[in-house]
Short mmCIF file of C-alpha atoms in Angstrom, two decimals:
data_model
loop_
_atom_site.label_atom_id
_atom_site.label_comp_id
_atom_site.label_asym_id
_atom_site.label_seq_id
_atom_site.Cartn_x
_atom_site.Cartn_y
_atom_site.Cartn_z
CA MET A 1 -116.93 -85.67 163.77
CA LYS A 2 -114.10 -86.68 162.74
CA LYS A 3 -112.99 -83.29 160.59
CA LYS A 4 -114.14 -81.17 163.56
CA MET A 5 -111.63 -82.96 166.06
CA VAL A 6 -108.18 -81.54 167.41
CA SER A 7 -105.04 -83.94 168.00
CA MET A 8 -102.64 -82.94 169.86
CA LEU A 9 -99.58 -84.47 170.12
CA LEU A 10 -97.82 -84.30 173.76
CA CYS A 11 -95.04 -84.94 174.95
CA THR A 12 -96.06 -88.02 177.08
CA GLY A 13 -97.84 -89.67 173.82
CA MET A 14 -101.17 -89.21 174.58
CA VAL A 15 -103.85 -88.24 172.37
CA LEU A 16 -106.70 -85.25 173.76
CA SER A 17 -109.88 -84.45 171.56
CA MET A 18 -110.98 -81.18 171.42
CA LEU A 19 -114.38 -80.47 172.13
CA ALA A 20 -115.91 -80.69 168.81
CA GLY A 21 -117.52 -76.99 167.10
CA CYS A 22 -113.79 -75.56 168.39
CA SER A 23 -112.71 -72.88 165.91
CA GLN A 24 -110.09 -73.07 163.18
CA ALA A 25 -108.34 -70.27 164.36
CA ALA A 26 -108.51 -71.72 167.33
CA LYS A 27 -106.91 -75.05 166.90
CA LEU A 28 -102.84 -75.01 168.86
CA SER A 29 -100.38 -77.17 167.19
CA THR A 30 -97.54 -78.40 169.41
CA VAL A 31 -93.42 -78.80 168.44
CA MET A 32 -91.30 -81.45 169.82
CA ALA A 33 -88.03 -81.26 170.34
CA ALA A 34 -85.04 -82.74 172.71
CA GLY A 35 -87.82 -83.85 174.58
CA LYS A 36 -89.36 -81.44 175.24
CA GLU A 37 -92.74 -78.99 174.01
CA THR A 38 -92.00 -75.68 173.29
CA SER A 39 -94.75 -74.20 171.41
CA SER A 40 -94.61 -71.54 167.69
CA SER A 41 -96.71 -68.68 168.33
CA THR A 42 -96.46 -68.59 164.35
CA GLU A 43 -98.86 -69.55 161.98
CA GLU A 44 -96.54 -71.00 159.48
CA LEU A 45 -93.41 -71.31 158.61
CA ALA A 46 -92.14 -68.86 156.28
CA GLU A 47 -91.15 -70.48 152.74
CA GLY A 48 -87.83 -72.11 152.10
CA ASN A 49 -84.19 -73.09 154.53
CA TYR A 50 -82.17 -69.89 156.06
CA LYS A 51 -78.11 -69.59 157.91
CA ILE A 52 -78.41 -66.60 160.11
CA GLY A 53 -74.76 -65.78 161.67
CA ILE A 54 -75.40 -63.88 164.81
CA ALA A 55 -72.82 -62.00 166.53
CA GLN A 56 -71.97 -60.80 170.20
CA PHE A 57 -69.60 -58.24 170.63
CA ALA A 58 -69.96 -59.07 174.83
CA GLN A 59 -71.63 -61.10 176.88
CA HIS A 60 -73.58 -60.05 179.78
CA GLY A 61 -77.59 -59.77 180.65
CA SER A 62 -78.61 -56.83 178.32
CA LEU A 63 -76.22 -58.47 174.42
CA ASP A 64 -78.25 -62.01 175.70
CA ASN A 65 -81.34 -60.29 175.59
CA CYS A 66 -81.46 -58.65 173.34
CA ARG A 67 -80.47 -62.49 171.56
CA GLU A 68 -83.44 -64.21 173.30
CA GLY A 69 -85.22 -61.50 172.20
CA PHE A 70 -84.21 -61.86 168.40
CA LEU A 71 -84.89 -66.04 168.23
CA GLN A 72 -88.85 -64.51 169.36
CA GLY A 73 -89.41 -61.91 166.83
CA LEU A 74 -87.94 -64.04 163.66
CA GLU A 75 -89.94 -66.97 164.95
CA GLU A 76 -93.33 -64.89 165.52
CA GLU A 77 -92.72 -64.46 161.60
CA GLY A 78 -92.28 -67.54 160.71
CA PHE A 79 -88.27 -68.45 161.30
CA VAL A 80 -88.02 -71.33 164.01
CA GLU A 81 -84.13 -72.14 164.61
CA GLY A 82 -84.30 -75.80 164.24
CA GLU A 83 -86.39 -76.45 162.09
CA ASN A 84 -85.72 -73.81 158.88
CA LEU A 85 -83.86 -72.23 160.17
CA GLU A 86 -79.71 -72.83 160.49
CA ILE A 87 -77.54 -69.89 163.76
CA ASP A 88 -74.07 -69.66 164.11
CA TYR A 89 -74.39 -67.71 166.90
CA GLN A 90 -70.92 -66.38 168.04
CA ASN A 91 -69.59 -64.02 170.52
CA SER A 92 -65.85 -62.42 170.57
CA ASP A 93 -66.06 -61.82 174.18
CA ALA A 94 -65.22 -57.41 174.00
CA ASP A 95 -62.66 -58.49 171.68
CA MET A 96 -62.63 -55.60 168.80
CA GLY A 97 -60.14 -58.29 166.56
CA THR A 98 -61.90 -61.38 167.35
CA ALA A 99 -65.25 -59.43 166.14
CA GLY A 100 -63.93 -58.76 163.30
CA THR A 101 -62.51 -62.58 162.18
CA ILE A 102 -66.82 -63.67 163.29
CA ALA A 103 -67.96 -60.86 161.02
CA GLN A 104 -65.61 -62.01 158.15
CA GLY A 105 -65.82 -65.53 158.88
CA PHE A 106 -69.69 -64.78 158.88
CA ALA A 107 -69.25 -63.69 154.84
CA ALA A 108 -66.89 -66.62 154.32
CA LYS A 109 -70.43 -68.53 154.30
CA GLY A 110 -72.54 -66.86 152.71
CA VAL A 111 -74.92 -66.43 155.71
CA ASP A 112 -78.32 -64.99 154.44
CA LEU A 113 -77.85 -62.12 157.35
CA MET A 114 -75.78 -60.82 159.90
CA CYS A 115 -77.16 -59.88 162.90
CA GLY A 116 -74.71 -57.90 165.02
CA ILE A 117 -75.48 -57.05 168.93
CA ALA A 118 -74.19 -54.42 170.23
CA THR A 119 -71.69 -50.81 168.57
CA PRO A 120 -68.67 -52.61 167.31
CA ALA A 121 -70.06 -56.42 166.59
CA ALA A 122 -72.61 -54.31 163.93
CA GLN A 123 -69.02 -51.89 162.26
CA ALA A 124 -67.94 -54.90 162.15
CA CYS A 125 -70.71 -56.88 160.65
CA TYR A 126 -71.41 -54.19 158.67
CA ASN A 127 -67.69 -53.48 157.08
CA ALA A 128 -66.83 -57.45 156.53
CA ALA A 129 -70.73 -57.33 154.36
CA LEU A 130 -69.44 -54.42 152.35
CA LYS A 131 -68.64 -56.47 149.31
CA THR A 132 -71.39 -58.48 148.84
CA GLU A 133 -74.79 -59.16 149.02
CA ILE A 134 -75.29 -60.34 152.74
CA PRO A 135 -77.57 -57.43 155.45
CA THR A 136 -77.18 -57.07 158.63
CA ILE A 137 -79.53 -56.34 161.51
CA TYR A 138 -78.10 -54.51 164.13
CA THR A 139 -79.71 -54.56 167.86
CA ALA A 140 -78.01 -52.81 170.79
CA VAL A 141 -76.65 -49.83 168.71
CA THR A 142 -76.42 -46.53 171.13
CA ASP A 143 -75.98 -44.65 168.37
CA PRO A 144 -75.69 -45.34 164.84
CA VAL A 145 -75.26 -42.35 163.18
CA ALA A 146 -71.93 -41.73 165.44
CA ALA A 147 -71.50 -45.85 164.74
CA GLU A 148 -71.39 -44.28 160.42
CA LEU A 149 -74.64 -47.16 160.42
CA ALA A 150 -76.34 -44.26 159.43
CA THR A 151 -76.83 -40.45 158.58
CA GLU A 152 -78.90 -37.87 160.59
CA ASP A 153 -82.40 -39.29 158.90
CA GLN A 154 -81.81 -42.23 160.03
CA MET A 155 -81.98 -43.78 156.70
CA PRO A 156 -78.52 -46.10 156.27
CA THR A 157 -75.76 -45.69 155.15
CA GLY A 158 -75.57 -49.14 153.15
CA ASN A 159 -77.09 -52.62 153.19
CA ALA A 160 -77.18 -52.13 157.04
CA THR A 161 -80.47 -51.32 159.15
CA GLY A 162 -81.67 -52.36 163.70
CA THR A 163 -82.36 -50.92 166.27
CA SER A 164 -80.81 -48.72 169.02
CA ASP A 165 -80.81 -48.32 172.72
CA LYS A 166 -79.61 -44.98 173.02
CA LEU A 167 -80.24 -44.27 176.82
CA PRO A 168 -82.35 -42.12 178.17
CA VAL A 169 -79.70 -40.22 180.20
CA GLU A 170 -82.41 -37.07 181.42
CA ALA A 171 -84.29 -39.65 183.20
CA GLN A 172 -81.23 -40.97 184.63
CA LEU A 173 -80.46 -38.51 185.72
CA LYS A 174 -83.57 -36.60 187.18
CA MET A 175 -83.89 -40.21 189.31
CA ILE A 176 -79.88 -40.31 191.05
CA ARG A 177 -80.76 -36.67 191.80
CA GLU A 178 -84.48 -38.63 193.77
CA LEU A 179 -82.32 -41.19 195.48
CA LEU A 180 -78.88 -39.23 196.30
CA PRO A 181 -80.38 -35.18 197.11
CA GLU A 182 -77.52 -34.27 198.60
CA ALA A 183 -74.55 -36.44 195.27
CA LYS A 184 -72.66 -34.08 193.74
CA THR A 185 -70.40 -35.09 191.60
CA ILE A 186 -71.28 -38.52 189.29
CA GLY A 187 -68.73 -40.76 187.93
CA ILE A 188 -68.85 -42.28 184.62
CA ILE A 189 -66.46 -45.26 183.84
CA TYR A 190 -65.71 -45.39 179.75
CA THR A 191 -63.68 -47.34 176.57
CA THR A 192 -62.71 -45.22 174.58
CA SER A 193 -63.11 -47.24 171.56
CA GLU A 194 -66.01 -47.65 171.69
CA VAL A 195 -68.74 -44.51 170.24
CA ASN A 196 -71.51 -45.95 171.68
CA SER A 197 -69.67 -45.20 174.78
CA GLU A 198 -68.61 -41.92 173.58
CA SER A 199 -71.34 -40.72 171.90
CA THR A 200 -73.49 -41.18 175.56
CA ILE A 201 -70.50 -39.21 177.13
CA LYS A 202 -71.63 -35.73 175.74
CA GLU A 203 -74.87 -35.80 176.24
CA TYR A 204 -74.55 -36.16 180.04
CA GLU A 205 -71.84 -33.88 179.92
CA ALA A 206 -74.29 -31.27 178.46
CA LEU A 207 -77.10 -31.38 180.28
CA VAL A 208 -75.48 -32.91 183.90
CA GLY A 209 -75.45 -29.45 184.97
CA GLU A 210 -78.93 -28.79 185.12
CA TYR A 211 -79.14 -31.35 187.91
CA GLY A 212 -77.06 -29.93 189.97
CA PHE A 213 -73.74 -32.29 189.30
CA ALA A 214 -70.17 -32.44 188.46
CA LEU A 215 -68.46 -35.15 185.99
CA GLU A 216 -65.83 -37.07 185.97
CA THR A 217 -65.09 -39.53 183.74
CA VAL A 218 -62.30 -42.65 183.24
CA GLY A 219 -61.08 -43.52 180.13
CA ILE A 220 -60.53 -47.15 179.49
CA ALA A 221 -58.55 -49.11 176.65
CA THR A 222 -59.62 -53.30 177.65
CA ILE A 223 -60.91 -54.64 180.01
CA ALA A 224 -57.48 -54.93 182.11
CA ASP A 225 -57.96 -51.63 182.76
CA VAL A 226 -61.35 -51.40 184.68
CA PRO A 227 -59.89 -52.47 188.22
CA SER A 228 -57.37 -49.67 188.65
CA ALA A 229 -59.46 -47.43 186.29
CA ALA A 230 -62.26 -48.01 189.39
CA ASP A 231 -59.42 -47.20 192.12
CA THR A 232 -59.55 -43.77 190.32
CA ILE A 233 -63.06 -42.93 189.78
CA LEU A 234 -63.89 -43.40 193.32
CA GLU A 235 -62.11 -41.19 194.97
CA LYS A 236 -63.42 -38.27 193.74
CA VAL A 237 -67.43 -39.08 193.17
CA ASP A 238 -70.68 -40.20 195.08
CA CYS A 239 -71.76 -42.55 192.49
CA LEU A 240 -70.62 -43.89 189.54
CA ASN A 241 -72.57 -43.93 186.78
CA ASN A 242 -72.82 -47.12 184.62
CA LEU A 243 -73.82 -47.14 180.43
CA THR A 244 -74.18 -49.64 178.69
CA ASP A 245 -70.21 -49.89 177.30
CA ASN A 246 -69.65 -53.25 177.30
CA THR A 247 -65.90 -53.76 177.88
CA VAL A 248 -67.40 -51.69 180.86
CA VAL A 249 -70.54 -54.59 181.46
CA SER A 250 -68.65 -57.43 181.29
CA ALA A 251 -66.61 -55.79 184.67
CA LEU A 252 -68.63 -54.67 186.42
CA PRO A 253 -69.07 -57.07 188.68
CA THR A 254 -65.59 -55.63 190.08
CA ILE A 255 -66.87 -52.02 189.74
CA LEU A 256 -69.83 -54.12 192.45
CA ASP A 257 -67.20 -55.32 194.61
CA LYS A 258 -64.81 -51.78 195.40
CA ALA A 259 -68.33 -49.15 194.84
CA ASN A 260 -70.17 -51.27 197.98
CA LYS A 261 -66.36 -51.49 199.71
CA LYS A 262 -66.65 -47.55 199.37
CA GLY A 263 -70.70 -46.88 200.18
CA ILE A 264 -71.16 -45.40 196.92
CA PRO A 265 -73.62 -46.57 195.08
CA VAL A 266 -73.60 -47.25 191.18
CA PHE A 267 -76.04 -47.03 188.75
CA GLY A 268 -76.97 -49.15 185.73
CA SER A 269 -78.24 -48.43 182.17
CA GLU A 270 -81.04 -52.02 181.98
CA VAL A 271 -82.16 -54.27 184.53
CA GLU A 272 -79.41 -56.76 184.21
CA GLN A 273 -77.54 -54.99 185.95
CA VAL A 274 -80.01 -53.64 188.92
CA LYS A 275 -80.80 -57.23 189.36
CA ILE A 276 -76.83 -57.76 190.27
CA GLY A 277 -75.93 -55.56 192.89
CA CYS A 278 -77.03 -52.21 191.23
CA LEU A 279 -78.70 -49.17 192.56
CA ALA A 280 -81.29 -48.76 189.85
CA SER A 281 -81.26 -47.55 186.15
CA GLU A 282 -83.83 -45.93 184.10
CA GLY A 283 -84.05 -47.98 180.95
CA ILE A 284 -85.55 -49.58 178.05
CA ASP A 285 -86.92 -53.43 177.62
CA TYR A 286 -83.54 -55.20 176.00
CA ILE A 287 -86.06 -58.36 175.29
CA ALA A 288 -88.44 -56.40 173.22
CA LEU A 289 -85.67 -54.73 171.62
CA GLY A 290 -84.11 -58.03 170.84
CA LYS A 291 -88.41 -58.64 169.04
CA GLN A 292 -88.08 -55.15 167.60
CA THR A 293 -85.31 -56.18 165.35
CA GLY A 294 -85.91 -59.72 164.80
CA LYS A 295 -89.26 -58.99 163.63
CA MET A 296 -87.02 -56.11 161.25
CA ALA A 297 -84.85 -59.03 160.16
CA ALA A 298 -87.63 -61.49 158.99
CA GLN A 299 -89.15 -58.60 156.82
CA VAL A 300 -85.99 -58.49 154.04
CA LEU A 301 -85.32 -62.26 154.33
CA LYS A 302 -89.05 -62.12 153.20
CA GLY A 303 -88.08 -59.51 151.21
CA GLU A 304 -90.50 -57.89 151.94
CA MET A 305 -88.04 -54.60 151.84
CA LYS A 306 -84.63 -54.26 151.62
CA ALA A 307 -82.16 -53.10 154.52
CA GLU A 308 -80.33 -50.72 152.97
CA GLU A 309 -84.61 -48.90 152.35
CA MET A 310 -84.79 -49.68 156.03
CA PRO A 311 -83.88 -45.95 158.48
CA PHE A 312 -83.64 -47.73 162.28
CA GLU A 313 -85.39 -47.77 165.42
CA SER A 314 -85.80 -47.32 168.96
CA ILE A 315 -87.55 -47.60 171.57
CA THR A 316 -88.21 -43.67 173.36
CA GLU A 317 -89.98 -45.14 176.80
CA SER A 318 -87.92 -46.11 179.36
CA ASN A 319 -88.76 -48.31 182.79
CA LEU A 320 -87.29 -47.67 186.45
CA TYR A 321 -85.88 -50.90 188.49
CA LEU A 322 -85.20 -50.37 191.59
CA ASN A 323 -83.55 -52.82 193.80
CA THR A 324 -84.28 -51.75 197.59
CA LYS A 325 -81.94 -54.82 198.82
CA VAL A 326 -78.89 -52.45 197.79
CA ALA A 327 -80.20 -48.33 198.78
CA GLU A 328 -80.52 -50.65 202.42
CA ASN A 329 -77.22 -52.15 202.62
CA LEU A 330 -75.89 -48.65 201.64
CA GLY A 331 -78.01 -47.07 203.86
CA ILE A 332 -80.47 -44.97 201.79
CA SER A 333 -84.24 -44.16 201.74
CA VAL A 334 -85.59 -44.95 199.17
CA SER A 335 -89.16 -42.37 198.80
CA ASP A 336 -92.22 -44.79 198.13
CA GLU A 337 -93.07 -42.15 195.24
CA VAL A 338 -89.79 -43.64 193.62
CA LYS A 339 -90.71 -47.55 195.05
CA ASP A 340 -94.87 -46.88 193.06
CA ARG A 341 -92.56 -45.60 189.99
CA ALA A 342 -90.60 -48.61 189.81
CA ALA A 343 -91.31 -51.31 187.27
CA GLU A 344 -89.87 -53.63 188.54
CA THR A 345 -87.96 -53.32 192.45
CA PHE A 346 -85.23 -56.02 193.37
CA THR A 347 -85.36 -57.31 197.15
CA GLU A 348 -82.16 -58.89 196.96
CA ILE A 349 -78.77 -58.67 194.69
CA GLU A 350 -78.30 -61.29 192.63
CA GLU A 351 -75.47 -64.09 192.47
#
């Protein structure tokens, strides 16, 4: 009978016995850390000990979700922080120079792998690792080709690969037209030094006319430029559309405050922006994107693939996220058809 029993250690210290006859495949192991009970979804830890440097360009919801998903993906492949994995996480707070310094520090420490979250961080990691053998795995890079991280066939330009968070621009335009049938002009604030934003602006310019819109854009250099840029563009547009521009997203509360005072809706590019006050978005799941990236990193750490051999990947399916409280505040009527299509609907604005 002893061979058929599984002992499980719980945070209370109690020992429970599972019923005899349970199959080996049903056995569950529980990990205790800092007084909290956490369970690992892995069958076993990957062999060895590893150190990863994670460089995140800015502090906002979508990039935080990417990082969370990245760690989940690694854990599912046997790389568990605090057991066989050490994480050096640093955030550059949307400063290009700091991003470069962080990446150079990772290279000097000789980490086993760098993860760059968002285009500027990915570029910084890639450049810092050029004279080393350290692979870079990136995520939340809108256009890896424009960022010179990949070629047109999605293959790496060097020892770096990862995932793209390319926006579903046409789906976003269609959604905006559904919600604002009378709107004529869309405004976009973007950072001129973020190639991901410049690439997306070009796509909007090519498509807005097909949905009966004109496009107004204002470029900024730093986050300090956002308030004046918002004041300028809000005089010219019927709505604002927010990209995955990291500098602008970091200042989104300021933009929302100014837009709300003028009764102008702001559309987001992902779910976290809708939670805090954007009317709606057609976006991807950033936790899923991060998890996909973590699994790519695991292949490299295990020696199954080299980063330079792996094409970058992306998530093509988008989801509609809707905030009915924002619609109510702005006096915007939302059809049942749109409500039914939403993957997630928020009825309040998150502070």
